[in-house]
PDB file of C-alpha atoms in Angstrom:
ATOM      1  CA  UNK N 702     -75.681 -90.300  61.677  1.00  0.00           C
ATOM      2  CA  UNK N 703     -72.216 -90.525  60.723  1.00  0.00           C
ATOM      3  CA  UNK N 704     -70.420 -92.556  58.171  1.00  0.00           C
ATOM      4  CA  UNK N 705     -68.441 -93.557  61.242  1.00  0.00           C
ATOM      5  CA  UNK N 706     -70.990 -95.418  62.590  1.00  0.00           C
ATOM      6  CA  UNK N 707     -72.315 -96.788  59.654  1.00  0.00           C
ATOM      7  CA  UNK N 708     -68.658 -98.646  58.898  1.00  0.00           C
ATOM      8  CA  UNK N 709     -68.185-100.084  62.792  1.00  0.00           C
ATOM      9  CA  UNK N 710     -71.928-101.681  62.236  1.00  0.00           C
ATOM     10  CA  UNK N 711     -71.052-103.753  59.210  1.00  0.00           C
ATOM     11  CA  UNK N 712     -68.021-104.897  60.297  1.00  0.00           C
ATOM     12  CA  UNK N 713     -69.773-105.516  63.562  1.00  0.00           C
ATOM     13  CA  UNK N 714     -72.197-107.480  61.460  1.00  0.00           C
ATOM     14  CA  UNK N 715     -69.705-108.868  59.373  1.00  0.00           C
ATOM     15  CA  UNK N 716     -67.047-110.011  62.101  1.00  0.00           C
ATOM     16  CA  UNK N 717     -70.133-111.037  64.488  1.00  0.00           C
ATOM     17  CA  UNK N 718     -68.293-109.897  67.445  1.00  0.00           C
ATOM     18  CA  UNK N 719     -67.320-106.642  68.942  1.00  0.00           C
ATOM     19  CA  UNK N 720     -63.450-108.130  69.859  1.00  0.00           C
ATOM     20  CA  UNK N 721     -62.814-109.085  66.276  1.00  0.00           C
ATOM     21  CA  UNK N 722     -64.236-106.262  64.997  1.00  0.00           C
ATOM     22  CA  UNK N 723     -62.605-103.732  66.968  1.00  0.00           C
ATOM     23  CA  UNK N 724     -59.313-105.470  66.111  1.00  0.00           C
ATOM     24  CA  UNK N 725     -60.171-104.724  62.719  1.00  0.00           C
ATOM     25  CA  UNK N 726     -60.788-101.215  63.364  1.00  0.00           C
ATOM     26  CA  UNK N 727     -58.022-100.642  64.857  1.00  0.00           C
ATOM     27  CA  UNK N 728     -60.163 -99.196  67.780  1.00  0.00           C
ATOM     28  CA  UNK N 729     -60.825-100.368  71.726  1.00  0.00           C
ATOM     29  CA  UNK N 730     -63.952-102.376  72.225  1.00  0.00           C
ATOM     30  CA  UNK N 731     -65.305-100.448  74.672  1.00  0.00           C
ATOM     31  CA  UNK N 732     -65.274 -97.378  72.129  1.00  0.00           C
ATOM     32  CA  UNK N 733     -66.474 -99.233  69.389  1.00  0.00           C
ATOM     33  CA  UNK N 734     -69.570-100.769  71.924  1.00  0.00           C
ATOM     34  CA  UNK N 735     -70.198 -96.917  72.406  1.00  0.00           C
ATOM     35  CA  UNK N 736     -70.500 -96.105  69.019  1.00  0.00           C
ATOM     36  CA  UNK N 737     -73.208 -99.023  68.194  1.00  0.00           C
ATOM     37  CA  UNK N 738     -75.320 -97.798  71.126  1.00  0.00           C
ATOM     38  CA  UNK N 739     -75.477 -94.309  69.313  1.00  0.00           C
ATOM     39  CA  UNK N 740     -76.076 -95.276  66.635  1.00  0.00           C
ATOM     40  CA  UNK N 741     -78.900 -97.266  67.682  1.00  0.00           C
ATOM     41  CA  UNK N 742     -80.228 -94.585  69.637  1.00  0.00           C
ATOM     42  CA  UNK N 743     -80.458 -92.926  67.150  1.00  0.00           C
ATOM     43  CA  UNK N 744     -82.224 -94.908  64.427  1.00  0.00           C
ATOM     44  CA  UNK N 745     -84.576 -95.999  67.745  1.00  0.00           C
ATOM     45  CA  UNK N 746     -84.013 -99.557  66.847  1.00  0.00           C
ATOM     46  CA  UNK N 747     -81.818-102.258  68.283  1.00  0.00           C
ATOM     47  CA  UNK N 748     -79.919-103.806  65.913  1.00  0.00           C
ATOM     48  CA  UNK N 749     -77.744-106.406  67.775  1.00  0.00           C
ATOM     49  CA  UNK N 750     -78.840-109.623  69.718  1.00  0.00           C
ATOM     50  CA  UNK N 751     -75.799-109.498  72.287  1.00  0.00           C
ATOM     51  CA  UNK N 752     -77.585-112.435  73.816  1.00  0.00           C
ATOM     52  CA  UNK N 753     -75.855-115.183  72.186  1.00  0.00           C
ATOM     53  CA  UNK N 754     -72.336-116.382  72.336  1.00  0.00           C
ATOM     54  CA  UNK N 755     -71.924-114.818  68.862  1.00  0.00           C
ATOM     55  CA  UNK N 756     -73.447-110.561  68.036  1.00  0.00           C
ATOM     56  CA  UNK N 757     -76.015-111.344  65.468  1.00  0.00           C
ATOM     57  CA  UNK N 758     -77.967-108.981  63.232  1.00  0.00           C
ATOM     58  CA  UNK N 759     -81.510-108.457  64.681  1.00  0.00           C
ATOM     59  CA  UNK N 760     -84.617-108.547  62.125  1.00  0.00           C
ATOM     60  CA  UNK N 761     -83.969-104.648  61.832  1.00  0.00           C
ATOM     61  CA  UNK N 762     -80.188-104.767  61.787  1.00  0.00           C
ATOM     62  CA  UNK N 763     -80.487-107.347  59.110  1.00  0.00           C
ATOM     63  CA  UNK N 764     -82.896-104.649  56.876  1.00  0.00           C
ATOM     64  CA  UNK N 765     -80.845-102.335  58.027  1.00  0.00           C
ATOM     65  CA  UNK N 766     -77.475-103.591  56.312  1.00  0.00           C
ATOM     66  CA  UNK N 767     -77.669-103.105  53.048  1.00  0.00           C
ATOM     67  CA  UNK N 768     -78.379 -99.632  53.031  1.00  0.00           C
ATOM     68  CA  UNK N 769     -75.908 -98.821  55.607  1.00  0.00           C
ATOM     69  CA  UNK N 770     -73.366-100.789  52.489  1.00  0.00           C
ATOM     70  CA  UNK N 771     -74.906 -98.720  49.897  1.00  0.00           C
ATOM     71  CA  UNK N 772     -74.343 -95.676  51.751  1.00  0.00           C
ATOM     72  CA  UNK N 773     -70.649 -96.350  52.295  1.00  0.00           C
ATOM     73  CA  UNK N 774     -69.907 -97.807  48.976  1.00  0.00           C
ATOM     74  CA  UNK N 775     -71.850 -94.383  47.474  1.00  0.00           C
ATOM     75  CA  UNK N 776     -69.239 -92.033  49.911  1.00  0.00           C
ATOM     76  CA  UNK N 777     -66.016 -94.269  48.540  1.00  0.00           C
ATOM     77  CA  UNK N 778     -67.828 -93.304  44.700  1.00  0.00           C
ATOM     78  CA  UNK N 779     -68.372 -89.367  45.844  1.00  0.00           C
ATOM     79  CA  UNK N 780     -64.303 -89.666  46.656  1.00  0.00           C
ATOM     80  CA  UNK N 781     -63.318 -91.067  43.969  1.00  0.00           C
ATOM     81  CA  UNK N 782     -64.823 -88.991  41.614  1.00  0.00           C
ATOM     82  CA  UNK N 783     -63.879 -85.767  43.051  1.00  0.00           C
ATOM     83  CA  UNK N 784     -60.039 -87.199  43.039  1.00  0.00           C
ATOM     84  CA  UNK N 785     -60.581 -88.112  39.497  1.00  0.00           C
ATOM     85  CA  UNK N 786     -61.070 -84.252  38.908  1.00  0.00           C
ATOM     86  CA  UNK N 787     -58.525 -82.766  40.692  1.00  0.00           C
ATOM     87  CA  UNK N 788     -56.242 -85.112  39.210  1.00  0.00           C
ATOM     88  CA  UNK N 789     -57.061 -84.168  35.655  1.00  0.00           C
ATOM     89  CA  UNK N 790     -57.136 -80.568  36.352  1.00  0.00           C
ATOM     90  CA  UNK N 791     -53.233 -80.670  38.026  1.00  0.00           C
ATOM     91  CA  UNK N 792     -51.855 -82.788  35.392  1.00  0.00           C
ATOM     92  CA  UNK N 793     -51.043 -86.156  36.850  1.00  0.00           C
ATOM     93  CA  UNK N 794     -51.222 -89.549  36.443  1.00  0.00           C
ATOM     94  CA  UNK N 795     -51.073 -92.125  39.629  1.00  0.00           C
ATOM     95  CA  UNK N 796     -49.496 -95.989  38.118  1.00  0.00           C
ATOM     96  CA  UNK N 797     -49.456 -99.042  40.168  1.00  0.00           C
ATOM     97  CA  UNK N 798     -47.206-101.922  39.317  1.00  0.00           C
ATOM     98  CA  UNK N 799     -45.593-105.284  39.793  1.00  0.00           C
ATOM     99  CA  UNK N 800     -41.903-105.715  39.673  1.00  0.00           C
ATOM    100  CA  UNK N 801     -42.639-107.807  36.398  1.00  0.00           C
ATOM    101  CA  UNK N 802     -44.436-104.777  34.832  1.00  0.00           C
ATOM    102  CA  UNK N 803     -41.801-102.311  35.871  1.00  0.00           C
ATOM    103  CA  UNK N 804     -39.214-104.063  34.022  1.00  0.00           C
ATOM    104  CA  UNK N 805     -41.140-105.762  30.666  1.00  0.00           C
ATOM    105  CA  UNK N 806     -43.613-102.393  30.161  1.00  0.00           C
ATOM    106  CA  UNK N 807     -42.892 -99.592  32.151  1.00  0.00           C
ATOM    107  CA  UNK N 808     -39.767 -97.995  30.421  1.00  0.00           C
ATOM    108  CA  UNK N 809     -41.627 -98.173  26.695  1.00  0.00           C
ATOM    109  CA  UNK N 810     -44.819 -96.844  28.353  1.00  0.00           C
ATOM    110  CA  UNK N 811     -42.919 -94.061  29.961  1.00  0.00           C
ATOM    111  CA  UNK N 812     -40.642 -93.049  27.147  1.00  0.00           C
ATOM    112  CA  UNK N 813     -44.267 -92.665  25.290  1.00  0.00           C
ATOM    113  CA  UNK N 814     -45.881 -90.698  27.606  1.00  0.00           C
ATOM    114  CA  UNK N 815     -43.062 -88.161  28.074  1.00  0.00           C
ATOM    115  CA  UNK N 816     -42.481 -87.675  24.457  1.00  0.00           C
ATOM    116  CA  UNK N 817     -46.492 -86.982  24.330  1.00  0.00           C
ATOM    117  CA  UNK N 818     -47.089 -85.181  27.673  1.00  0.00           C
ATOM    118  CA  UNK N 819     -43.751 -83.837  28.729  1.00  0.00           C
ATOM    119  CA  UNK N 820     -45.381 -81.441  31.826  1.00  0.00           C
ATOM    120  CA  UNK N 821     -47.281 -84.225  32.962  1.00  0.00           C
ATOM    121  CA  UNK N 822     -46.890 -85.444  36.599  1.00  0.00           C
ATOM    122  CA  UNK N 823     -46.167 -89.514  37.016  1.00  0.00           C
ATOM    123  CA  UNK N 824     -46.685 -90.890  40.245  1.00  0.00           C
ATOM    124  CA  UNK N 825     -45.096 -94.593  40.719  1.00  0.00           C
ATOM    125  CA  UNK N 826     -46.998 -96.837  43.321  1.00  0.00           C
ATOM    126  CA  UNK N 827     -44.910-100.528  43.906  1.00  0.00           C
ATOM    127  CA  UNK N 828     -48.289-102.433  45.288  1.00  0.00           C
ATOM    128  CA  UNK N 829     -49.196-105.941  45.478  1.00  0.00           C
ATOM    129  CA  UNK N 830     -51.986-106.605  43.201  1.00  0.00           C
ATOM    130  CA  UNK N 831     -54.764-106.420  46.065  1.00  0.00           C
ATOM    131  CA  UNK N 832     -53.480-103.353  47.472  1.00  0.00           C
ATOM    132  CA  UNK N 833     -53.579-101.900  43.712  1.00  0.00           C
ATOM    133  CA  UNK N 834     -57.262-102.763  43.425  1.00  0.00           C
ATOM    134  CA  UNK N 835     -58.329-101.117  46.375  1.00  0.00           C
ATOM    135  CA  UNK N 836     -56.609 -98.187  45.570  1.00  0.00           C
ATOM    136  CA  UNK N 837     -57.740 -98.503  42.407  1.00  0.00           C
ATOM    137  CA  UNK N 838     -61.734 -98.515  43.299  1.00  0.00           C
ATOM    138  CA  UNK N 839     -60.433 -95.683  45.799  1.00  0.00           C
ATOM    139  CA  UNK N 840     -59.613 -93.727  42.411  1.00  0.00           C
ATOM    140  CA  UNK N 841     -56.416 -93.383  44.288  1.00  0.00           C
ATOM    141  CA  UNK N 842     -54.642 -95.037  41.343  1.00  0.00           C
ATOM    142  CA  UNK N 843     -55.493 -94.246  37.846  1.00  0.00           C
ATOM    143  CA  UNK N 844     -54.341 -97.266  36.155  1.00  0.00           C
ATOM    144  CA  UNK N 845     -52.953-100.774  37.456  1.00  0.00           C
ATOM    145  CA  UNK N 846     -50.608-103.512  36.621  1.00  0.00           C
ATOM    146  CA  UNK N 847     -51.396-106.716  38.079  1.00  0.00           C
ATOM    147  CA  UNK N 848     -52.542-110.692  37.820  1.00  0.00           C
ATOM    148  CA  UNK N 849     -55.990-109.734  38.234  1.00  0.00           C
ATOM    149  CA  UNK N 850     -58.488-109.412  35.286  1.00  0.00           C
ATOM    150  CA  UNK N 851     -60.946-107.485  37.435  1.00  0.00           C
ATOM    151  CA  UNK N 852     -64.866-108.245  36.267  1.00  0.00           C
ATOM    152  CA  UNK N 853     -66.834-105.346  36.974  1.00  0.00           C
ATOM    153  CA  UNK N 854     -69.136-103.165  35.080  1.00  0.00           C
ATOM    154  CA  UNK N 855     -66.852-100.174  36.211  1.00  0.00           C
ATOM    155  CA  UNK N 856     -63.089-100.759  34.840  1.00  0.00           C
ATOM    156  CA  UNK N 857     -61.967-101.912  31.752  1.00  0.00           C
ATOM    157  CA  UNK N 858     -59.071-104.461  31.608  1.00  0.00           C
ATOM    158  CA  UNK N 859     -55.977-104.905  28.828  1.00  0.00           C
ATOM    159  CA  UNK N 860     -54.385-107.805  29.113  1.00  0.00           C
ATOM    160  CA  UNK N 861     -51.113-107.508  28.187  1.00  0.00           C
ATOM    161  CA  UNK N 862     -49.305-110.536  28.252  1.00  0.00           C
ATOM    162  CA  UNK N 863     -49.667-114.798  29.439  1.00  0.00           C
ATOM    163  CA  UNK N 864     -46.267-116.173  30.895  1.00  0.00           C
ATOM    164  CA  UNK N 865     -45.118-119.674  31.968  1.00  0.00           C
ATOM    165  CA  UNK N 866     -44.531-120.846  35.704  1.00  0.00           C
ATOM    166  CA  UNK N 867     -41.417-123.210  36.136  1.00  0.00           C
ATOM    167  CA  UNK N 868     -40.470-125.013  38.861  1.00  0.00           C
ATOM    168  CA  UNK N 869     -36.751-124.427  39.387  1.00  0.00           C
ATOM    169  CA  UNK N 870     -34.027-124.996  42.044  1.00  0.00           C
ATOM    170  CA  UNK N 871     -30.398-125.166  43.231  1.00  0.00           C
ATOM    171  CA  UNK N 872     -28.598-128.255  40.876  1.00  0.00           C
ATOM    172  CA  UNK N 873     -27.521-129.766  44.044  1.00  0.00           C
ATOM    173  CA  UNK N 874     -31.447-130.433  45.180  1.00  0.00           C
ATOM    174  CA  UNK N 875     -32.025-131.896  41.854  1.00  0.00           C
ATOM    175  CA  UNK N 876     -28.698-132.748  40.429  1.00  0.00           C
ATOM    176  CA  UNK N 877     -30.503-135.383  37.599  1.00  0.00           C
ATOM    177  CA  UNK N 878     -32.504-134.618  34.575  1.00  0.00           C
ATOM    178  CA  UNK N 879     -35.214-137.028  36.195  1.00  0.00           C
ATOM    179  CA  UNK N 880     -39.162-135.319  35.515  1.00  0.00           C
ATOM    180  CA  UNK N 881     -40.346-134.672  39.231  1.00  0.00           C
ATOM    181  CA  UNK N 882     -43.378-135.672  40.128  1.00  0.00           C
ATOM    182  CA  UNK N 883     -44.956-132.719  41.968  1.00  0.00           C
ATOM    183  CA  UNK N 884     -46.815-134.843  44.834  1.00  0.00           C
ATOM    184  CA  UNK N 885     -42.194-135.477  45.372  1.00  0.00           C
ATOM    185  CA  UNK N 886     -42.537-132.118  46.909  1.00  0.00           C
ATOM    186  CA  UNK N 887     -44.216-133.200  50.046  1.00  0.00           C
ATOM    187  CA  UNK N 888     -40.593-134.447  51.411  1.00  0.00           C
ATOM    188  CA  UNK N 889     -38.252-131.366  49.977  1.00  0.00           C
ATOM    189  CA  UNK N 890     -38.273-127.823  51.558  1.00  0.00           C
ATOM    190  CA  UNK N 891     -40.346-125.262  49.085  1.00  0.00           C
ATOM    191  CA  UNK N 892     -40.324-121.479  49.066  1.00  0.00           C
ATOM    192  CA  UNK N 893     -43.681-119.682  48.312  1.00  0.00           C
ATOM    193  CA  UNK N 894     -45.383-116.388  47.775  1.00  0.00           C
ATOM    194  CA  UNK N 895     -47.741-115.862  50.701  1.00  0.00           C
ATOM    195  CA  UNK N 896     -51.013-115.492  49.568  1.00  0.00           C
ATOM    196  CA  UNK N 897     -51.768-112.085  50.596  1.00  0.00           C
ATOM    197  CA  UNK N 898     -48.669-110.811  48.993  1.00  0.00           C
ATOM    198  CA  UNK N 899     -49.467-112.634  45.294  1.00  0.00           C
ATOM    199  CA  UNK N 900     -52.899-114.268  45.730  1.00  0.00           C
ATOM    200  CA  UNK N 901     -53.650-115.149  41.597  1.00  0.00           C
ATOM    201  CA  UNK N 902     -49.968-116.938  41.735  1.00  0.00           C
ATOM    202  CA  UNK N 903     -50.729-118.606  45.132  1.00  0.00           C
ATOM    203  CA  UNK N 904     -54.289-119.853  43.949  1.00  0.00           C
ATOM    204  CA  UNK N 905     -53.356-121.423  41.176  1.00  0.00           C
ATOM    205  CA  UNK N 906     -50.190-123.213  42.495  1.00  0.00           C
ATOM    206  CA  UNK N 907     -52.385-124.235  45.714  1.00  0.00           C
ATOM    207  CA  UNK N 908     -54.816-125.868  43.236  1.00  0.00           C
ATOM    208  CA  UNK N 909     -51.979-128.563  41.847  1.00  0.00           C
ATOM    209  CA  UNK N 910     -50.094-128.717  45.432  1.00  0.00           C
ATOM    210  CA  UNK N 911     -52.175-127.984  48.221  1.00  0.00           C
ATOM    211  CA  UNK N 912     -49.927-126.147  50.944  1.00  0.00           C
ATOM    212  CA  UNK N 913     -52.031-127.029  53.865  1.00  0.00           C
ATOM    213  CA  UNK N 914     -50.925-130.369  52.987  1.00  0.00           C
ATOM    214  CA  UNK N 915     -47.137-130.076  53.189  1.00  0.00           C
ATOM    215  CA  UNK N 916     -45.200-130.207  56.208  1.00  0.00           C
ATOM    216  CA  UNK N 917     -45.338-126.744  58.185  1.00  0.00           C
ATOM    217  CA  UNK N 918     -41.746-126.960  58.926  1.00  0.00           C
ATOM    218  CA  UNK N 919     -40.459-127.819  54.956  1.00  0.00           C
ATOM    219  CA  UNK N 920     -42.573-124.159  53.758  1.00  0.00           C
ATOM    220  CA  UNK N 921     -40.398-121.407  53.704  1.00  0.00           C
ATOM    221  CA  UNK N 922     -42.811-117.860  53.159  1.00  0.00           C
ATOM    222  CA  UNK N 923     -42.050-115.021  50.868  1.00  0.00           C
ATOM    223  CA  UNK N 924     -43.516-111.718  50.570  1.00  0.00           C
ATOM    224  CA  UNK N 925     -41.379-109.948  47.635  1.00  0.00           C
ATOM    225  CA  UNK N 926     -39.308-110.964  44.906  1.00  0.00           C
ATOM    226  CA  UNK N 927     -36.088-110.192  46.099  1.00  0.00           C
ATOM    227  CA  UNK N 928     -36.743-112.375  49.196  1.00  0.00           C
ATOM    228  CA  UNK N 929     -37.900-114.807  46.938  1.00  0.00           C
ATOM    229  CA  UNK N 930     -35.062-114.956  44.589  1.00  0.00           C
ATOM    230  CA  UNK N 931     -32.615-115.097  47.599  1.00  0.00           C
ATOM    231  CA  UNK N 932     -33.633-117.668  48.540  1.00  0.00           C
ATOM    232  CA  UNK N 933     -33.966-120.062  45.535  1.00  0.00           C
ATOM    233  CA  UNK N 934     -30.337-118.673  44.783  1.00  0.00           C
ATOM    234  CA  UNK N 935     -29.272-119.829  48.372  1.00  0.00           C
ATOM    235  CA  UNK N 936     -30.739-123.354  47.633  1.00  0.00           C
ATOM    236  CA  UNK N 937     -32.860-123.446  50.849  1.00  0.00           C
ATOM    237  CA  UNK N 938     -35.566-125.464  48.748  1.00  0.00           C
ATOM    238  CA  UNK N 939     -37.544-125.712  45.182  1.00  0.00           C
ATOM    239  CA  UNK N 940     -39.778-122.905  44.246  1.00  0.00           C
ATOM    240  CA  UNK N 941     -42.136-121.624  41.135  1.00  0.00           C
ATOM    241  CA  UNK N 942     -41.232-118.331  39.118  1.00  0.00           C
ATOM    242  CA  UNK N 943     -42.862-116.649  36.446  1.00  0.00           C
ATOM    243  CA  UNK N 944     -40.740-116.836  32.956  1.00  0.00           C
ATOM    244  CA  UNK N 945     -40.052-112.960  33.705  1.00  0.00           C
ATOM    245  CA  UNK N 946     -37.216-114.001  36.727  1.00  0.00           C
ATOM    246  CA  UNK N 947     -35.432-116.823  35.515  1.00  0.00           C
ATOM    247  CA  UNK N 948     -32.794-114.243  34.180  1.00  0.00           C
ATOM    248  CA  UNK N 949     -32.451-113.264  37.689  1.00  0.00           C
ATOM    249  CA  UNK N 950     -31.619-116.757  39.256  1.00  0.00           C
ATOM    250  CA  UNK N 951     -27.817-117.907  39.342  1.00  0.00           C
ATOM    251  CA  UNK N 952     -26.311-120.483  36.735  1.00  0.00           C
ATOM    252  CA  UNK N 953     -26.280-123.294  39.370  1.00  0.00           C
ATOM    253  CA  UNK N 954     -29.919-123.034  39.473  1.00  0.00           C
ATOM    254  CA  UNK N 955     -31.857-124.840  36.623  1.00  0.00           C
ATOM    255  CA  UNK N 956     -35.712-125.054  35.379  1.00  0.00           C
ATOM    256  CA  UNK N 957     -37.182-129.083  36.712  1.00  0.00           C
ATOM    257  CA  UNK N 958     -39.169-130.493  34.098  1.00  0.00           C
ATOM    258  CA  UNK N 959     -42.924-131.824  36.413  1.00  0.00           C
ATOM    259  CA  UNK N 960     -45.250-134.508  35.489  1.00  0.00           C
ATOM    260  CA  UNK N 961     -47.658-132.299  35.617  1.00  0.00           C
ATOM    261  CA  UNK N 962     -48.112-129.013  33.308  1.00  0.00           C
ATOM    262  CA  UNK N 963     -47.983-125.840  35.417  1.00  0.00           C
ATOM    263  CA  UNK N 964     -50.279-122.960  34.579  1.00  0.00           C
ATOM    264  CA  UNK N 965     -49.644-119.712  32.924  1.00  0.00           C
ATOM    265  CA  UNK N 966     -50.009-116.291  34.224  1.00  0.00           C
ATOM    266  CA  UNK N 967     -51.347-113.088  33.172  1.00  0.00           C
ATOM    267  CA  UNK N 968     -50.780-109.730  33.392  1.00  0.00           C
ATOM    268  CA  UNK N 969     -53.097-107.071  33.274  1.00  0.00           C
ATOM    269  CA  UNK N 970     -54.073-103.013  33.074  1.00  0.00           C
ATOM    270  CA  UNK N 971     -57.003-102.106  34.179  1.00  0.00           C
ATOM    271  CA  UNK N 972     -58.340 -98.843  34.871  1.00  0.00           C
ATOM    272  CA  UNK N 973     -61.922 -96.746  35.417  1.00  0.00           C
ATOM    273  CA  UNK N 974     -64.097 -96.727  32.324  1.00  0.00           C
ATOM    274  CA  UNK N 975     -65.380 -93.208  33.397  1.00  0.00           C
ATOM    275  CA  UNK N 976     -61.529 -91.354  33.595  1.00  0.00           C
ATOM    276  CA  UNK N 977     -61.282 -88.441  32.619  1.00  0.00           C
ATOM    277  CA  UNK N 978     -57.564 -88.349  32.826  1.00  0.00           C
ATOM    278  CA  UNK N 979     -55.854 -87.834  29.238  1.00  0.00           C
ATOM    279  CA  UNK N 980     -52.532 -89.348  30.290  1.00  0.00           C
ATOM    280  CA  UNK N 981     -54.079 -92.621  30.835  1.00  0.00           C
ATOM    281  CA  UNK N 982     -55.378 -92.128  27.169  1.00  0.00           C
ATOM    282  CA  UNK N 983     -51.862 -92.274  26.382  1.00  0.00           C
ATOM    283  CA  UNK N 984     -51.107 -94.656  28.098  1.00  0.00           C
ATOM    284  CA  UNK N 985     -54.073 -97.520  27.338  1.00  0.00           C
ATOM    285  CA  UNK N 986     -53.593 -96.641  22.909  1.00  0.00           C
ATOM    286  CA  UNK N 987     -50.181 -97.467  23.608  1.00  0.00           C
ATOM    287  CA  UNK N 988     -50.733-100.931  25.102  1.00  0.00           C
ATOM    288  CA  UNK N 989     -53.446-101.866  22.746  1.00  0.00           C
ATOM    289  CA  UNK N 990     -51.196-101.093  20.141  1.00  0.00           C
ATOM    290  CA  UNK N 991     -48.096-103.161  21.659  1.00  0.00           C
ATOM    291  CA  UNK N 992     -50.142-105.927  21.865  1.00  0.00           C
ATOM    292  CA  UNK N 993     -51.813-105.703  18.057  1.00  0.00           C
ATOM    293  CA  UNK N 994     -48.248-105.495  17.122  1.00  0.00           C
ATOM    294  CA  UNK N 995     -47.375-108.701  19.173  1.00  0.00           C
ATOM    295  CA  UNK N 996     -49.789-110.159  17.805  1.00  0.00           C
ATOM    296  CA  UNK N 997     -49.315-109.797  14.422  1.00  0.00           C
TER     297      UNK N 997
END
């Protein structure tokens, strides 16, 4: 049995159909059909009811499923470890980051770790903040910058910082000091992280305005900053920043006071509890001391 077959039966399971899940896979169904029949061959059991319009989970393919995600989840953990060693032992350190860290942290923290570890090895990842926590469980990353505060028994998280969200736009879509009311926005265009791309920032935006709720044809999508910034700049509709980018955005465009208070973001490092890696030693004393000194 290989761990092969053990990932195209949960997302078999999980997808509950052979089409999706072979989508997912980025294999052909027929393949993928191929590879279930092995592996229930092999185990002697049938694990699939194919009989209904949806692939369920048998009895045994439902006892089966767990283990079959333990045993997957323990491979990813044999990885990761081993990666964790080799990294130590060559001298490097693997950082992912948001634009916002790269320009607020990143050029303190480096200085630091230069002047401490000149020899040392620093690899720069630019990652959205779910593509930094997979990597991050991956131990393909050794420390991360992101919006997530990430609750597991595993990593430990900093945070670093809390910043404002402001509705801003072009003068000319706004041109009085008048407090908008944000339900207003439901009749002006508005440009929008996609949630894949920021999901913390989307989620708690969606939560005041609901985006399923405004006209399809008024939402302009985003996926990075500078597309983001472009277009606020262009005045092609109103939009919500961080504090970070308002230095970014052209005089003509101006911060719209709302009726209702918007939220606050954070930022955080996280990293494994279990490193090994001195660098990120470095690294994680010199946060906690920038923020007792912020604090103070």
């Amino acid at each position: 049995m290989e761990l092969r077959h053990l990932r195209y039966f949960v997302t078999v399971a999980k997808e509950q159909s052979f089409t999706k899940a072979a989508d997912k896979l980025f294999t052909a169904q027929p393949s993928l059909s191929q590879q279930i029949k092995d592996l229930e061959q092999e185990v002697g059991l049938t694990l699939f009811d194919r009989s209904a319009r949806n692939v369920r989970l048998t009895a045994e393919g439902e006892a089966f499923l767990p283990h079959a995600i333990n045993a997957i989840e323990s491979s990813k953990l044999a990885v990761a470890a081993a990666r964790q060693i080799a990294q130590r032992k060559s001298n490097q350190i693997h950082i992912g980051f948001l634009n916002v860290a790269e320009i607020k942290l990143m050029p303190s923290i480096l200085a630091e770790i230069k002047q401490r570890n000149p020899d040392l090895k620093i690899h720069l990842h630019s990652l959205t903040c779910l593509e930094q926590i997979q990597a991050l469980k991956n131990a393909e990353l050794d420390l991360t910058f992101t919006r997530f505060e990430l609750k597991h028994a595993d990593f430990e998280n900093i945070h670093l910082m809390s910043e404002q969200i402001y509705l801003v736009a072009l003068d000319v879509l706004h041109p009085s000091n008048r407090v908008l009311k944000l339900q207003e926005l439901k009749n002006h265009h508005v440009i929008m992280c996609e949630q894949n791309s920021s999901p913390v920032f989307y989620e708690k935006l969606n939560a005041l305005i609901p985006f399923d709720q405004q006209q399809h044809d008024h939402m302009l999508w985003v996926t990075n900053v500078m597309q983001h910034l472009n277009l606020i700049n262009m005045g092609m509709g109103f939009s919500f920043v961080p504090e970070y980018l308002l230095k970014f955005l052209n005089p003509q465009v101006k911060v719209i006071q709302t009726d209702l208070l918007l939220p606050e973001l954070g930022l955080y490092a996280t990293y494994a509890k279990k490193s090994q890696n001195a660098a990120l030693d470095i690294i994680t004393q010199t946060l906690r001391q920038q923020n007792d000194e912020t604090s103070h």
